Structures are given as C-alpha cells and as structure tokens.
Coordinates of C-alpha atoms in Angstrom, one line a residue:
Chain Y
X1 CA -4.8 -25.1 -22.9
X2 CA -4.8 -24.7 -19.4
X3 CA -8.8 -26.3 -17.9
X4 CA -9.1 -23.4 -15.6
X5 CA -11.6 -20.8 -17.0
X6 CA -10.0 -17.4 -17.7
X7 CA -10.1 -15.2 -15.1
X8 CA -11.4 -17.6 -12.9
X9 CA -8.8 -18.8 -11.2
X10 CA -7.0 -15.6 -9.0
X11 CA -9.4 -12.9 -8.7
X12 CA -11.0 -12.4 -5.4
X13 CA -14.1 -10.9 -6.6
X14 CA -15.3 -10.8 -10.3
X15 CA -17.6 -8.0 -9.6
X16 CA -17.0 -4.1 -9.9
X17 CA -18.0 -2.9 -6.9
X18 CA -15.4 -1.6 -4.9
X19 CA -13.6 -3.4 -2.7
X20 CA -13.9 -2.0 1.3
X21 CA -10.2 -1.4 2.1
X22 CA -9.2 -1.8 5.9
X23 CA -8.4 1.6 7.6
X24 CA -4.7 1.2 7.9
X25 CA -4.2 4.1 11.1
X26 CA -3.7 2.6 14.6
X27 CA -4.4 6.0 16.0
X28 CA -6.6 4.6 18.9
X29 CA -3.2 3.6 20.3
X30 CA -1.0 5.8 19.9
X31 CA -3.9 8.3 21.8
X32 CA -4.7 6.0 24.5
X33 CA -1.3 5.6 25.8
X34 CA -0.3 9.4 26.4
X35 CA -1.3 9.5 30.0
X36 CA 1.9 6.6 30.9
X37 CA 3.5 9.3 29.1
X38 CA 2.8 11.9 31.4
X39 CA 2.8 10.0 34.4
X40 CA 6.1 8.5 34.0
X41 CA 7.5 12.4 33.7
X42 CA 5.4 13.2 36.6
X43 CA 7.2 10.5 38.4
X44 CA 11.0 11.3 37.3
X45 CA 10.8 15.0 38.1
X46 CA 8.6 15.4 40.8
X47 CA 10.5 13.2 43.3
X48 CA 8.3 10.2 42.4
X49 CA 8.9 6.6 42.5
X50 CA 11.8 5.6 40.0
X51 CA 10.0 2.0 39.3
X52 CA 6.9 3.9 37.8
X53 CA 8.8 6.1 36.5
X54 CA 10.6 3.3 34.6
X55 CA 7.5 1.2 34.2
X56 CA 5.0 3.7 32.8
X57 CA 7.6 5.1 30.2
X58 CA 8.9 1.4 28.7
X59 CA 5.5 0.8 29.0
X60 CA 4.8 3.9 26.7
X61 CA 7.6 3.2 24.2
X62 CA 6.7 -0.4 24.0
X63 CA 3.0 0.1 23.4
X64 CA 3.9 3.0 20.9
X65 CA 6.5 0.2 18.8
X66 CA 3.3 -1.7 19.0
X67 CA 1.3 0.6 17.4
X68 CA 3.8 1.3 14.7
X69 CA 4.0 -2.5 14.3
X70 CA 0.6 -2.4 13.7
X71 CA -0.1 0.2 11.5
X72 CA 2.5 -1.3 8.8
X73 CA 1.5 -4.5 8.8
X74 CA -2.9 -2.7 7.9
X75 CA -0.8 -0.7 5.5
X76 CA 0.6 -3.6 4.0
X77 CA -2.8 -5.7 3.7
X78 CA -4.1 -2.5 2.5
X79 CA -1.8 -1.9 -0.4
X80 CA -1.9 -6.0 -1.1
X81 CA -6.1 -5.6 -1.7
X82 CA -6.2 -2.8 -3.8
X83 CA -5.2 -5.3 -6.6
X84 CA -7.9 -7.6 -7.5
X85 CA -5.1 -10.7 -7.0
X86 CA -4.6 -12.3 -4.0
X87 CA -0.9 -11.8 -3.0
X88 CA 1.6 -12.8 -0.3
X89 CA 1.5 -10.0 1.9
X90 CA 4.0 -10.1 3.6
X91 CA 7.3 -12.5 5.3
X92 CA 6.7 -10.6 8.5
X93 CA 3.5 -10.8 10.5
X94 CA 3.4 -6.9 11.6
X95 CA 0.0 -7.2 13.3
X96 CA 0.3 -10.3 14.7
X97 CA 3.8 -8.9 16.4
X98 CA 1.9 -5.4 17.1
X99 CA -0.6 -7.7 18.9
X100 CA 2.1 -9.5 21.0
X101 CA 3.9 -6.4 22.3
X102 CA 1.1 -4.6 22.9
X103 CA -0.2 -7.3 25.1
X104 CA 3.6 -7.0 26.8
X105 CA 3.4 -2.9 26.5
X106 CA 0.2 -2.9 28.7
X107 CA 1.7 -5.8 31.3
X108 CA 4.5 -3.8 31.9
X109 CA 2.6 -0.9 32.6
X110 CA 0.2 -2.6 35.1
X111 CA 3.0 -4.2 36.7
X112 CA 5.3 -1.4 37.0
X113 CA 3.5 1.7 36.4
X114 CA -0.1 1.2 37.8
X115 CA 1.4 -1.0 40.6
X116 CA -0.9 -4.0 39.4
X117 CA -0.5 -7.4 41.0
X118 CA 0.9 -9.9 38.7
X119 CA -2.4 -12.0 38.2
X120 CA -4.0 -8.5 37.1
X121 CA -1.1 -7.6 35.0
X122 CA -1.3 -10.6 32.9
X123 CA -5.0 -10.4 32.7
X124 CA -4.8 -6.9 31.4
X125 CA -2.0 -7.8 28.8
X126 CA -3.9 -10.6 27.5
X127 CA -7.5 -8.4 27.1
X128 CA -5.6 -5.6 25.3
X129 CA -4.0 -8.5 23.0
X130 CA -7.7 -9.8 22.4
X131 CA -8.9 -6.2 21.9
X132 CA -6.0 -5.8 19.1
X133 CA -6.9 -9.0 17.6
X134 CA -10.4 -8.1 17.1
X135 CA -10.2 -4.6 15.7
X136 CA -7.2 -5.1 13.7
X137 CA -7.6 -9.1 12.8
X138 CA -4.5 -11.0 11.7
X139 CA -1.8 -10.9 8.6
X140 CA -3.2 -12.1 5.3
X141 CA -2.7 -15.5 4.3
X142 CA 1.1 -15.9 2.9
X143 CA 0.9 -17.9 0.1
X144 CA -1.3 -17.4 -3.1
X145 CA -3.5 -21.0 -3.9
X146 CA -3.2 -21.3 -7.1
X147 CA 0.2 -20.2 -8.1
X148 CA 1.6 -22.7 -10.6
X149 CA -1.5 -23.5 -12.5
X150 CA -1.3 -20.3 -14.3
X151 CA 2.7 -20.4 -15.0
X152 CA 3.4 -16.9 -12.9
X153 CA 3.3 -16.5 -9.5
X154 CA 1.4 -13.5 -8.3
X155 CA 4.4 -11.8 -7.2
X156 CA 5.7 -11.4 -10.4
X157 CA 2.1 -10.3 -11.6
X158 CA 1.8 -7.7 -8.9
X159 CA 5.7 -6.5 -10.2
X160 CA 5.4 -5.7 -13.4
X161 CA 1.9 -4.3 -12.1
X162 CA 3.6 -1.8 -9.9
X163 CA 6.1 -1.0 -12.3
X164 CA 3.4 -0.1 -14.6
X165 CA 1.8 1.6 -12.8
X166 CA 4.7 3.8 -11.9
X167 CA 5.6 4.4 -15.6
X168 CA 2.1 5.5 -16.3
X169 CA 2.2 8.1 -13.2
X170 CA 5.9 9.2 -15.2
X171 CA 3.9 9.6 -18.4
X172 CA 1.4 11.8 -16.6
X173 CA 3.8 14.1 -14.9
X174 CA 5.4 14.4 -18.0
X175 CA 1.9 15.2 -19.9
X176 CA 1.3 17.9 -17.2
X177 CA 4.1 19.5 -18.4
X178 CA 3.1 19.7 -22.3
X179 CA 1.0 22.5 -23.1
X180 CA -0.2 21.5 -26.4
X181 CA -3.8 20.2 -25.6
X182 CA -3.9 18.1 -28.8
X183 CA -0.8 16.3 -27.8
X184 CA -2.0 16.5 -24.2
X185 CA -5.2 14.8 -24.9
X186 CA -3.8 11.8 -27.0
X187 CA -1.7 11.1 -24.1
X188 CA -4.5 11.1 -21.7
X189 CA -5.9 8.2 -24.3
X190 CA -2.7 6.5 -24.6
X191 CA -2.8 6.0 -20.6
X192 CA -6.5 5.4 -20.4
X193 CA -5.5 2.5 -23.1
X194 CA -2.5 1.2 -21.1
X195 CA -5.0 0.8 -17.4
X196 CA -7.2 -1.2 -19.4
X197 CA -4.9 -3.4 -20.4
X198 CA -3.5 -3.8 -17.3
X199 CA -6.9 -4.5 -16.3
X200 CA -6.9 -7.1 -18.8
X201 CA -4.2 -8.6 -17.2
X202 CA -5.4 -8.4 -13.5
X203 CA -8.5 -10.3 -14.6
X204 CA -6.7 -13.0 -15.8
X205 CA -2.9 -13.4 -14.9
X206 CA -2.3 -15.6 -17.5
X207 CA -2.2 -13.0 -20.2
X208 CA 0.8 -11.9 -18.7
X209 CA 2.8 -14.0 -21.0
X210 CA 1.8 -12.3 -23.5
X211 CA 1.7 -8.4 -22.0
X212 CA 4.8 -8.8 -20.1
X213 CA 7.2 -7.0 -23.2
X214 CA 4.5 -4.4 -23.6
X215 CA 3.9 -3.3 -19.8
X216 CA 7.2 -3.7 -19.4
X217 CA 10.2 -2.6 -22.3
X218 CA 7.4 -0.5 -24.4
X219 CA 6.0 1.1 -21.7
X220 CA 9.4 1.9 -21.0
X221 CA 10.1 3.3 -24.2
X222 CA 7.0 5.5 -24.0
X223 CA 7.8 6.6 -20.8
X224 CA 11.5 8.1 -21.7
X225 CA 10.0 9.5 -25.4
X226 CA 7.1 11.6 -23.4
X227 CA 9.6 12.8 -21.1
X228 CA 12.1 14.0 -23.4
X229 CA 9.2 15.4 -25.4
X230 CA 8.4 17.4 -21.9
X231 CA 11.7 18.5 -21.2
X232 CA 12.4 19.9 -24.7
X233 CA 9.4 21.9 -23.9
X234 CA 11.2 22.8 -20.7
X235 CA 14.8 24.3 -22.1
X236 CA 12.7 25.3 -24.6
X237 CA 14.1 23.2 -27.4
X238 CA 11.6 22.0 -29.2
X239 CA 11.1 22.4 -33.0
X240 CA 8.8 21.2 -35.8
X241 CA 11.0 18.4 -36.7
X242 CA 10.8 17.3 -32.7
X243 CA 6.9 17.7 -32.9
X244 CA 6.1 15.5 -35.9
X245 CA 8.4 12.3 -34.6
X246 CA 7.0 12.9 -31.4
X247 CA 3.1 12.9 -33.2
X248 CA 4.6 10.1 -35.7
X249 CA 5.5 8.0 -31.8
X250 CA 2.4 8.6 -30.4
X251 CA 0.5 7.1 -33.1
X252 CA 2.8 4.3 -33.3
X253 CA 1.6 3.9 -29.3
X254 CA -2.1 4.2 -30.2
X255 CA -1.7 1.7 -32.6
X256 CA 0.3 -0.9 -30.5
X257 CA -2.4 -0.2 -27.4
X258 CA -5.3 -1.2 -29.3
X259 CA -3.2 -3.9 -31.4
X260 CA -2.2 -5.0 -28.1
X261 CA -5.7 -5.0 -26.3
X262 CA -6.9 -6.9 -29.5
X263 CA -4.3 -9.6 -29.9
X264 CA -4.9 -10.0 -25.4
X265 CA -8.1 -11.1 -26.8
X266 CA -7.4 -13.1 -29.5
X267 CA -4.4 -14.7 -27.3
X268 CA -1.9 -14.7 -30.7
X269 CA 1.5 -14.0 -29.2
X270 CA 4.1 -14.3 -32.0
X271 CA 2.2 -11.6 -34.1
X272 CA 1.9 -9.2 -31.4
X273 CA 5.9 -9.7 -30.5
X274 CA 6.6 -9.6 -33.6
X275 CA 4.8 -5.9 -33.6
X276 CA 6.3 -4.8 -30.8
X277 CA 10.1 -5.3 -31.9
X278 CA 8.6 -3.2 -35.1
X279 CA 7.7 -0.5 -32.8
X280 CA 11.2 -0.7 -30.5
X281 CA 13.1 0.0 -34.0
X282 CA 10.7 2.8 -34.9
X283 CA 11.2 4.2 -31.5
X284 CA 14.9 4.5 -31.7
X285 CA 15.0 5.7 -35.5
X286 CA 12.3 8.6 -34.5
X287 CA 15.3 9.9 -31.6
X288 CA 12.2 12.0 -30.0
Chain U
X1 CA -20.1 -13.6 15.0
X2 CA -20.5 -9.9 12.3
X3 CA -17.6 -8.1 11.9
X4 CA -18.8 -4.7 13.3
X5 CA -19.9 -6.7 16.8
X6 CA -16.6 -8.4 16.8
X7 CA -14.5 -5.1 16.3
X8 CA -17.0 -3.0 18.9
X9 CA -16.3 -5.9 21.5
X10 CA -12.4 -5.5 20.4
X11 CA -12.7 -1.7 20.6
X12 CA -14.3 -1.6 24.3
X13 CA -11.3 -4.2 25.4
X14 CA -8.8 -2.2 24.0
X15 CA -9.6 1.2 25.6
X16 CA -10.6 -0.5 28.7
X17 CA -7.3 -2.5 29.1
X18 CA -5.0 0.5 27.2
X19 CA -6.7 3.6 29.2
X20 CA -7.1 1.5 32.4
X21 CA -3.2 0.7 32.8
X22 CA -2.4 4.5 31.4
X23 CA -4.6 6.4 33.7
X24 CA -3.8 3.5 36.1
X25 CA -0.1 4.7 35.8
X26 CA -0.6 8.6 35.6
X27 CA -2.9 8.4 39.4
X28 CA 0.0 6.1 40.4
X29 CA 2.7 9.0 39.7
X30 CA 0.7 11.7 41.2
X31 CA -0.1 9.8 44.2
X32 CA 3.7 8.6 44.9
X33 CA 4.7 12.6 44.4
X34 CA 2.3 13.3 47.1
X35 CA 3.4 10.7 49.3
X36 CA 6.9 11.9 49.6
X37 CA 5.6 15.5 49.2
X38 CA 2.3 15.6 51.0
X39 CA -0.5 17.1 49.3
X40 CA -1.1 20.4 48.5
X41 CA -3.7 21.3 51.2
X42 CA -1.3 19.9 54.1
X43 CA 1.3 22.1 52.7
X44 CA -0.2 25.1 52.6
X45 CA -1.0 24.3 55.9

C-alpha cells in the first residue's frame, strides 16, 4: 500500500469551490494594434514613405502572431485547470513566445513605423514584453511532481479522462434523440453515474487501475449500444424485441455503475474485472 | 505584490507601449503623405 494518503497526493485543491479559470482572449492586442494597420496603408497608397509603410505593417502582422501565440498558449492552461490534476501543459511555451515577439512586434514598429530612435525602440519592446508578462503570466509548470508515486502519469489520467468525457457527450447526443422519456431518463442516470465516477477517479488517480476497463472498453460498449438504439429510432426500425435488450443493457449498465462506484470504494479489483468481462459478453449476446 | 495590482500595472504598460508605437506609426504615415503632398490647407491654396 502506497504511504501517500488517497487523494492527497495530485489534486490542487481538495475543496469544491470553483476554481477561477484565466480568461483565455488576448483581445487587448489584437485591438490595440489596428492603427499600424492603418497607417502602414496610409503610407503605401498615399505616396508615403515605403520604410513605414514596411515597418508599421510587419510590425502589425508580427504583433498579431503575437497575439495568436498568446491566446493558445491561456487556452491551453485554461483547458489543463479545469481538471482538478495538475498536468503538463504543454511542450511549447505559447505565452512566453507570444511575450517575446510581441516585445520584437512593437520594436519594429517604433523603429520603422513611428520613426523611434533605437534606444527608444528597445525600451518600448522591452515595456510591452513586461506588460504581457504581467497580465498574461507565464506557461504552467511542465512536469507533474509526483508522477511515479502513484504508478500513472497524469497524462495518461487526463487521456482516458478526455476520452470519457467525449463518450459521455456521444451518449447524450444519442439520448437527445430517443423520445421515450422512461428510456431517456435512465440514461440521464447512467451518465450522472459515470461523472461521478470519474470524479472518483480525479480525486485520487490511483483508482485508475482499477476504472481504466470501465471508462474505457465499457464505456465504449455503452456508447455504440445507445447509439444504435438512437438510430433505430431514426430509420425507424425499432421493434419490441429491440426495446427489451436495449432496457435488459441499460440495466446491466446501472448495475455495473454502482457495482463499479462500490468496488472504487472498497479497492477489490479482480471482482470487479471479473464483472465487467460478464457484462462485455452480455453486451454482444443482446446485439442492441 | 496582488495579482490584480500586478495585472493593472501590466495592463497600463501594455496599452501605453502597444498604442504608443501604433498611434506613433499611424501620425508617422499621415505626416510623411503630407510632406510629399503638402497639407490640405496649402493646397487649396
């Protein structure tokens, strides 16, 4: 038994209140720049000076790549704190790139553009770069602390989060597409069952190990069952044959969630498994 | 330092520095078109 408590270990926060995401836009600058924009066509058709021409609009497209630079990189951190587990962001450091170029973006377009000296330029670069730094702050830390104590990496966590997660938004597109409110409702359960235990498993990584078949080949299985259920509905196939295995899966489903939520628990593994294969063979002899 | 001072201070820099160099530019363009053109009023007159 591993010494660390459980759920200890990778959560950033074991309280429910919600977490204060960062804003991801960079609109600020992709607004403030417009006038280089402007100028630098001013300039090129109105018999200006090519150099500002030149200058304001690399200026523009630089500080614009900047921008973009930036904004992925806040989405990114974004996306990585809506899960309670710390994660490695990202291999590229889009802000702190953003930050660089825009400090390059703005020396360009004193230089060239405003008609700066070169002492100014510089100066102007590097308070736009400290001006990014501040409001937008730096990339996440890379590398999760605690990795190996807990046997999966938070990568792998996040994964078969994600996949989840998509599966479940599959499930509900299918559900929105059965009109049978009985059936609908059990599904709406069936999901509400499946975010708690992936809640389970956000808490404490560790019981990956032993949600890892359901989240990821069951949840499967449920996903394709529901949506062949809906489509029936669709070409208008279905039949009361179709209903009653599909009713006879769906209880199979309730009863592996809460078998499932239980056993996450009680941390027995081979009983659960042994469950699950159970379920996989009733799945395939139903042929919803 | 808090983290709303820190991004005010960083907000002011950036709009100074950003707007500064774009409006910086945008005067720069109109006056070099009215060097080579002369101004409006002058050719009127």
């Amino acid at each position: 038994m591993s010494e660390l408590k459980r759920g200890g270990a990778r959560k950033i926060s074991n309280t429910d209140e919600p977490r204060r995401l960062p804003r991801t836009g960079a609109w600020l600058l992709y607004l403030l720049p417009l006038p280089m924009l402007i100028g630098s066509l001013i300039a090129l058709f109105k018999d200006g000076k090519a150099s500002v021409a030149l200058g304001a609009g690399v200026a523009f497209a630089v500080v614009m790549l900047a921008a973009t630079l930036i904004r992925k990189g806040s989405e990114i951190e974004s996306q990585a704190l809506k899960r309670k587990i710390v994660r490695r962001a990202s291999t590229v450091p889009y802000k702190l790139l953003g930050i660089a170029t825009l400090g390059v973006g703005i020396f360009i377009g004193a230089l060239l553009g405003s008609g700066e000296s070169l002492l100014m330029s510089l100066l102007l670069g590097g308070v736009a770069s400290l001006g990014g730094l501040l409001v937008y702050g730096l990339d996440p830390a890379r590398t999760a602390p605690d990795a190996p104590a807990i046997g999966v990496t938070s990568e792998e966590v996040l994964e078969i989060l994600n996949e989840a997660d998509n599966k479940i938004q599959a499930i509900e597109a299918a559900r929105a597409r059965i009109h049978n409110v009985e059936l609908k409702d059990r599904l709406r359960n069936i999901i509400t069952g499946v975010r708690e235990i992936m809640g389970i498993v956000e808490e404490d990584p560790r019981d990956l190990r032993r949600a890892r078949k359901f989240l990821r080949t069951y949840l499967d299985g449920a996903q394709r069952v529901t949506e062949g259920y809906a489509d029936s509905h669709k070409y208008g196939q279905e039949s009361s044959e179709l209903e009653s295995n599909f009713r006879n899966v769906l209880t199979t489903i309730e009863t592996v969630i809460g078998e499932q939520k239980q056993k996450l628990l009680e941390n027995n593994l081979t009983e659960l498994d042994v469950q699950i294969e159970v379920l996989q063979l009733q799945l395939e002899k139903e042929g919803v | 330092m808090p983290e709303k001072l820190k991004k005010a201070i960083g907000v002011v820099l950036l709009v100074m520095s950003v707007s500064g160099v774009s409006c910086g530019s945008l005067l720069n363009a109109v006056s070099s078109h009215t060097a080579s053109n002369g101004s409006l009023v002058e050719r009127v007159k």
